Short mmCIF file of C-alpha atoms in Angstrom, two decimals:
data_model
loop_
_atom_site.label_atom_id
_atom_site.label_comp_id
_atom_site.label_asym_id
_atom_site.label_seq_id
_atom_site.Cartn_x
_atom_site.Cartn_y
_atom_site.Cartn_z
CA MET A 269 3.11 -3.69 5.56
CA GLU A 270 1.95 -8.37 5.99
CA THR A 271 2.91 -7.99 10.19
CA PHE A 272 1.03 -4.30 10.19
CA LEU A 273 -2.34 -6.33 8.35
CA HIS A 274 -1.68 -9.73 11.29
CA ILE A 275 -1.38 -6.53 14.61
CA TYR A 276 -4.77 -5.29 13.57
CA SER A 277 -6.64 -8.41 12.67
CA ASN A 278 -5.76 -9.61 16.04
CA LEU A 279 -5.91 -6.24 17.88
CA SER A 280 -7.92 -6.20 21.36
CA ALA A 281 -7.95 -4.21 24.94
CA THR A 282 -5.43 -6.30 26.14
CA ASN A 283 -2.43 -6.55 23.70
CA LEU A 284 -2.26 -2.41 22.14
CA GLN A 285 1.45 -3.47 23.03
CA THR A 286 2.08 -5.10 20.05
CA LEU A 287 1.17 -1.48 18.58
CA LYS A 288 4.70 -1.26 19.26
CA THR A 289 5.95 -2.90 17.12
CA VAL A 290 4.59 -2.22 13.62
CA TYR A 291 4.60 2.19 14.58
CA ARG A 292 7.87 4.98 15.35
CA GLU A 293 8.01 6.03 19.18
CA ASP A 294 6.83 9.35 16.97
CA VAL A 295 4.09 7.94 14.95
CA ARG A 296 1.86 10.57 13.49
CA PHE A 297 -1.80 8.72 13.39
CA ILE A 298 -4.63 10.12 11.71
CA ASP A 299 -8.31 9.16 11.23
CA PRO A 300 -11.90 11.89 10.13
CA ALA A 301 -11.44 12.18 14.09
CA HIS A 302 -8.13 12.50 15.52
CA GLU A 303 -4.34 13.25 15.30
CA VAL A 304 -2.73 11.48 17.00
CA ASN A 305 1.24 11.47 17.92
CA GLY A 306 3.45 9.33 19.31
CA ILE A 307 2.84 5.63 20.01
CA ASP A 308 2.37 6.52 24.05
CA ASN A 309 -0.74 8.06 22.79
CA LEU A 310 -1.15 6.48 19.95
CA THR A 311 -1.92 3.25 22.70
CA ALA A 312 -4.25 5.53 25.10
CA TYR A 313 -6.57 6.11 22.23
CA PHE A 314 -6.44 2.90 21.46
CA ALA A 315 -7.48 1.45 24.68
CA ALA A 316 -10.38 4.32 25.06
CA LEU A 317 -11.88 3.56 21.79
CA TYR A 318 -10.99 -1.10 23.08
CA LYS A 319 -13.29 0.63 26.37
CA ASN A 320 -16.58 1.04 24.17
CA ILE A 321 -16.68 -1.91 21.66
CA ASP A 322 -18.67 -4.95 22.83
CA SER A 323 -16.51 -6.42 19.22
CA ILE A 324 -14.20 -5.49 16.51
CA GLU A 325 -13.43 -7.35 13.31
CA PHE A 326 -11.58 -5.34 10.61
CA ILE A 327 -10.88 -6.98 6.86
CA PHE A 328 -8.61 -5.36 4.61
CA ARG A 329 -8.75 -6.13 0.99
CA ALA A 330 -4.92 -5.20 -1.66
CA PRO A 331 -2.57 -4.36 0.32
CA MET A 332 0.40 -2.69 -1.62
CA VAL A 333 4.34 -1.42 -0.73
CA VAL A 334 5.32 0.28 -3.41
CA ASP A 335 9.05 2.64 -2.52
CA LYS A 336 8.14 2.51 1.12
CA ARG A 337 4.51 3.21 1.55
CA GLY A 338 1.19 1.41 1.71
CA TYR A 339 -1.71 1.76 0.93
CA VAL A 340 -4.29 -1.09 2.22
CA SER A 341 -8.60 -0.72 1.71
CA TRP A 342 -10.60 -2.12 4.95
CA GLU A 343 -13.87 -2.97 6.00
CA MET A 344 -14.26 -2.41 10.26
CA ILE A 345 -17.28 -3.95 10.84
CA PHE A 346 -17.82 -3.75 15.08
CA SER A 347 -20.48 -3.09 17.77
CA THR A 348 -21.09 -1.27 21.12
CA SER A 349 -23.26 -0.50 23.77
CA SER A 350 -24.11 3.13 22.68
CA LEU A 351 -24.84 3.21 18.78
CA ALA A 352 -27.27 1.52 17.04
CA ARG A 353 -28.72 -0.20 19.23
CA GLY A 354 -26.10 -2.81 19.59
CA ASN A 355 -26.11 -4.59 16.31
CA PRO A 356 -22.82 -4.01 13.60
CA ILE A 357 -22.26 -1.39 12.23
CA THR A 358 -19.55 -1.65 9.25
CA ILE A 359 -16.90 1.79 8.27
CA GLU A 360 -15.31 0.97 4.89
CA GLY A 361 -11.55 3.43 3.74
CA VAL A 362 -8.29 3.44 3.12
CA THR A 363 -5.49 3.48 5.19
CA HIS A 364 -1.98 5.15 4.45
CA LEU A 365 0.94 4.37 5.84
CA GLU A 366 5.07 4.47 5.86
CA PHE A 367 7.68 3.01 6.16
CA ASP A 368 10.63 3.55 7.80
CA ASP A 369 13.83 1.70 6.73
CA GLU A 370 13.23 -0.95 9.42
CA GLY A 371 9.38 -1.83 8.37
CA ARG A 372 8.11 0.50 11.00
CA VAL A 373 5.51 2.98 10.15
#
């Protein structure tokens, strides 16, 4: 969990390859708008998102791991010139992770 949170706290368009350190090749990633399967598709998905983002920050709260399942609540604060006149937008959410024996999602 610690590595996962660190990666997302520092993720940018220039270091998307770090996703491979926490996700398995066969990762299944689901957010409210998309389902993405496979690390290469996930990296491409994030690359497309970061093209339109001017700034992004994650604030994590109450991370927990129980029996290879992780949970963390978060706030994502981002800005993009195409929404809200470029003003920061905050979205709250919760992530559920399933870890393998090597600690990868």
